[in-house]
C-alpha cells in the first residue's frame, strides 16, 4: 500500500497546451468574424480599365463614387446630387484657400449622362481639378 501512495504524489512536470490552444482558437474566430465586417464596408464598383491610368491617391480630397445603379456616394456615404453643392461649400470652408480636388469613380454600367452630370455639378461649384478613377490594364503598352 505504501508503494501506491507514492505514485499519486508525483509532480506534474509536463506542460498542458490544451488551454493555450483553446484560447488561440477563440481569438482566431474573433479575428475572422471582425475581419469580414471591415472588408464589407466598401462599395463594390466595377471600374473600367485604361492603359494610361495613374494612381491618384496623393491628390484625393473628395471621393465621389457612382455605382452601377447610379447611386452617388461621397467618401463612402450615400448622398443625392442635390447635396453636392452644400458638401463642396462645407469642404471649401474647412480647407480655406486651398483648392479642392475630386476623384470620380463610376461603374462601367453607369450611364454616361450621369457621370457628365456629376462632373458638371462639381465644376460649377468650384472644383476645377478632378480625376476619373480607372483600373490600369495588365497588358498596357
mmCIF file of C-alpha atoms in Angstrom:
data_model
loop_
_atom_site.group_PDB
_atom_site.id
_atom_site.type_symbol
_atom_site.label_atom_id
_atom_site.label_comp_id
_atom_site.label_asym_id
_atom_site.label_seq_id
_atom_site.Cartn_x
_atom_site.Cartn_y
_atom_site.Cartn_z
ATOM 1 C CA UNK A 1 0.000 0.000 0.000
ATOM 2 C CA UNK A 2 2.803 2.385 0.687
ATOM 3 C CA UNK A 3 4.050 1.987 -2.870
ATOM 4 C CA UNK A 4 0.716 3.020 -4.379
ATOM 5 C CA UNK A 5 0.640 6.257 -2.388
ATOM 6 C CA UNK A 6 3.965 7.423 -3.745
ATOM 7 C CA UNK A 7 2.779 7.039 -7.373
ATOM 8 C CA UNK A 8 -0.067 9.532 -6.927
ATOM 9 C CA UNK A 9 2.161 12.102 -5.195
ATOM 10 C CA UNK A 10 4.413 12.615 -8.253
ATOM 11 C CA UNK A 11 4.750 16.178 -9.511
ATOM 12 C CA UNK A 12 3.285 17.061 -12.916
ATOM 13 C CA UNK A 13 6.265 18.149 -14.995
ATOM 14 C CA UNK A 14 4.651 18.323 -18.481
ATOM 15 C CA UNK A 15 3.043 21.471 -19.896
ATOM 16 C CA UNK A 16 -0.630 21.173 -20.752
ATOM 17 C CA UNK A 17 -1.122 23.095 -24.025
ATOM 18 C CA UNK A 18 -4.851 22.409 -24.351
ATOM 19 C CA UNK A 19 -5.946 25.685 -22.647
ATOM 20 C CA UNK A 20 -3.471 27.632 -24.807
ATOM 21 C CA UNK A 21 -4.830 26.080 -27.992
ATOM 22 C CA UNK A 22 -8.416 26.768 -26.871
ATOM 23 C CA UNK A 23 -7.680 30.447 -26.252
ATOM 24 C CA UNK A 24 -5.855 30.807 -29.571
ATOM 25 C CA UNK A 25 -8.755 29.228 -31.479
ATOM 26 C CA UNK A 26 -11.229 31.617 -29.842
ATOM 27 C CA UNK A 27 -9.013 34.599 -30.750
ATOM 28 C CA UNK A 28 -8.729 33.328 -34.321
ATOM 29 C CA UNK A 29 -12.503 33.031 -34.647
ATOM 30 C CA UNK A 30 -12.998 36.554 -33.259
ATOM 31 C CA UNK A 31 -10.426 37.910 -35.718
ATOM 32 C CA UNK A 32 -12.065 36.146 -38.668
ATOM 33 C CA UNK A 33 -15.547 37.427 -37.789
ATOM 34 C CA UNK A 34 -14.445 41.044 -37.311
ATOM 35 C CA UNK A 35 -12.345 40.991 -40.492
ATOM 36 C CA UNK A 36 -15.432 40.235 -42.594
ATOM 37 C CA UNK A 37 -17.202 43.302 -41.198
ATOM 38 C CA UNK A 38 -14.262 45.539 -42.040
ATOM 39 C CA UNK A 39 -13.990 44.263 -45.611
ATOM 40 C CA UNK A 40 -17.716 44.657 -46.413
ATOM 41 C CA UNK A 41 -17.781 48.419 -45.768
ATOM 42 C CA UNK A 42 -16.602 49.303 -49.261
ATOM 43 C CA UNK A 43 -18.839 49.955 -52.232
ATOM 44 C CA UNK A 44 -18.450 47.356 -54.957
ATOM 45 C CA UNK A 45 -17.745 49.226 -58.199
ATOM 46 C CA UNK A 46 -16.531 47.578 -61.396
ATOM 47 C CA UNK A 47 -14.071 50.211 -62.733
ATOM 48 C CA UNK A 48 -13.219 50.388 -66.417
ATOM 49 C CA UNK A 49 -9.613 49.715 -67.434
ATOM 50 C CA UNK A 50 -7.285 52.200 -69.161
ATOM 51 C CA UNK A 51 -3.677 51.891 -70.279
ATOM 52 C CA UNK A 52 -2.875 55.458 -69.229
ATOM 53 C CA UNK A 53 -4.369 55.213 -65.737
ATOM 54 C CA UNK A 54 -2.404 56.681 -62.827
ATOM 55 C CA UNK A 55 -2.509 56.202 -59.087
ATOM 56 C CA UNK A 56 -4.185 59.360 -57.766
ATOM 57 C CA UNK A 57 -4.169 58.582 -54.032
ATOM 58 C CA UNK A 58 -1.954 61.619 -53.325
ATOM 59 C CA UNK A 59 -4.386 64.170 -54.803
ATOM 60 C CA UNK A 60 -7.688 62.859 -53.494
ATOM 61 C CA UNK A 61 -9.733 65.271 -51.420
ATOM 62 C CA UNK A 62 -13.313 64.370 -52.264
ATOM 63 C CA UNK A 63 -14.007 60.821 -53.428
ATOM 64 C CA UNK A 64 -17.221 60.569 -55.449
ATOM 65 C CA UNK A 65 -18.440 57.096 -56.433
ATOM 66 C CA UNK A 66 -21.270 56.221 -58.818
ATOM 67 C CA UNK A 67 -22.304 52.586 -58.582
ATOM 68 C CA UNK A 68 -23.952 50.532 -61.323
ATOM 69 C CA UNK A 69 -27.411 51.771 -60.264
ATOM 70 C CA UNK A 70 -26.309 55.451 -60.499
ATOM 71 C CA UNK A 71 -26.358 55.852 -56.702
ATOM 72 C CA UNK A 72 -23.931 58.614 -55.677
ATOM 73 C CA UNK A 73 -21.579 58.262 -52.698
ATOM 74 C CA UNK A 74 -19.173 60.771 -51.166
ATOM 75 C CA UNK A 75 -16.364 59.225 -49.134
ATOM 76 C CA UNK A 76 -18.402 56.014 -48.800
ATOM 77 C CA UNK A 77 -21.664 57.647 -47.631
ATOM 78 C CA UNK A 78 -24.722 57.722 -49.902
ATOM 79 C CA UNK A 79 -25.752 61.240 -50.975
ATOM 80 C CA UNK A 80 -28.001 62.817 -53.591
ATOM 81 C CA UNK A 81 -26.962 65.155 -56.406
ATOM 82 C CA UNK A 82 -28.802 67.979 -54.626
ATOM 83 C CA UNK A 83 -26.470 67.649 -51.617
ATOM 84 C CA UNK A 84 -23.261 68.008 -53.665
ATOM 85 C CA UNK A 85 -23.129 71.869 -53.749
ATOM 86 C CA UNK A 86 -23.590 72.150 -49.985
ATOM 87 C CA UNK A 87 -20.994 69.474 -49.278
ATOM 88 C CA UNK A 88 -18.488 71.152 -51.592
ATOM 89 C CA UNK A 89 -19.023 74.514 -49.860
ATOM 90 C CA UNK A 90 -18.604 72.798 -46.496
ATOM 91 C CA UNK A 91 -15.288 71.247 -47.610
ATOM 92 C CA UNK A 92 -14.112 74.564 -49.072
ATOM 93 C CA UNK A 93 -14.776 76.236 -45.724
ATOM 94 C CA UNK A 94 -12.763 73.517 -43.944
ATOM 95 C CA UNK A 95 -9.768 73.718 -46.299
ATOM 96 C CA UNK A 96 -9.661 77.509 -46.508
ATOM 97 C CA UNK A 97 -7.974 78.951 -49.578
ATOM 98 C CA UNK A 98 -6.559 75.634 -50.794
ATOM 99 C CA UNK A 99 -8.034 74.165 -53.987
ATOM 100 C CA UNK A 100 -10.218 71.088 -53.765
ATOM 101 C CA UNK A 101 -9.726 68.067 -55.970
ATOM 102 C CA UNK A 102 -12.332 65.435 -56.788
ATOM 103 C CA UNK A 103 -11.797 61.783 -57.629
ATOM 104 C CA UNK A 104 -14.734 60.345 -59.565
ATOM 105 C CA UNK A 105 -15.170 56.575 -59.716
ATOM 106 C CA UNK A 106 -18.007 55.300 -61.865
ATOM 107 C CA UNK A 107 -19.052 51.727 -62.534
ATOM 108 C CA UNK A 108 -18.930 50.552 -66.154
ATOM 109 C CA UNK A 109 -22.709 50.114 -66.027
ATOM 110 C CA UNK A 110 -23.330 53.760 -65.016
ATOM 111 C CA UNK A 111 -24.864 55.779 -67.866
ATOM 112 C CA UNK A 112 -22.519 58.349 -69.407
ATOM 113 C CA UNK A 113 -25.006 61.159 -68.796
ATOM 114 C CA UNK A 114 -24.960 60.585 -65.035
ATOM 115 C CA UNK A 115 -21.151 60.843 -64.953
ATOM 116 C CA UNK A 116 -21.280 64.062 -67.004
ATOM 117 C CA UNK A 117 -23.939 65.447 -64.641
ATOM 118 C CA UNK A 118 -21.620 64.821 -61.678
ATOM 119 C CA UNK A 119 -18.620 66.391 -63.462
ATOM 120 C CA UNK A 120 -20.724 69.418 -64.413
ATOM 121 C CA UNK A 121 -22.040 69.803 -60.857
ATOM 122 C CA UNK A 122 -18.553 69.581 -59.373
ATOM 123 C CA UNK A 123 -17.110 72.107 -61.836
ATOM 124 C CA UNK A 124 -19.991 74.560 -61.324
ATOM 125 C CA UNK A 125 -19.198 74.689 -57.626
ATOM 126 C CA UNK A 126 -15.505 75.486 -57.819
ATOM 127 C CA UNK A 127 -13.672 72.179 -58.219
ATOM 128 C CA UNK A 128 -11.763 72.514 -61.459
ATOM 129 C CA UNK A 129 -9.262 69.725 -60.784
ATOM 130 C CA UNK A 130 -10.814 66.297 -60.906
ATOM 131 C CA UNK A 131 -9.727 62.817 -61.907
ATOM 132 C CA UNK A 132 -11.624 59.873 -63.320
ATOM 133 C CA UNK A 133 -10.644 56.706 -61.446
ATOM 134 C CA UNK A 134 -9.855 53.671 -63.624
ATOM 135 C CA UNK A 135 -8.006 50.405 -63.172
ATOM 136 C CA UNK A 136 -4.842 50.078 -65.213
ATOM 137 C CA UNK A 137 -4.824 47.342 -67.844
ATOM 138 C CA UNK A 138 -2.442 44.468 -67.193
ATOM 139 C CA UNK A 139 -1.233 44.381 -70.820
ATOM 140 C CA UNK A 140 -0.877 48.147 -71.321
ATOM 141 C CA UNK A 141 1.926 49.416 -73.539
#
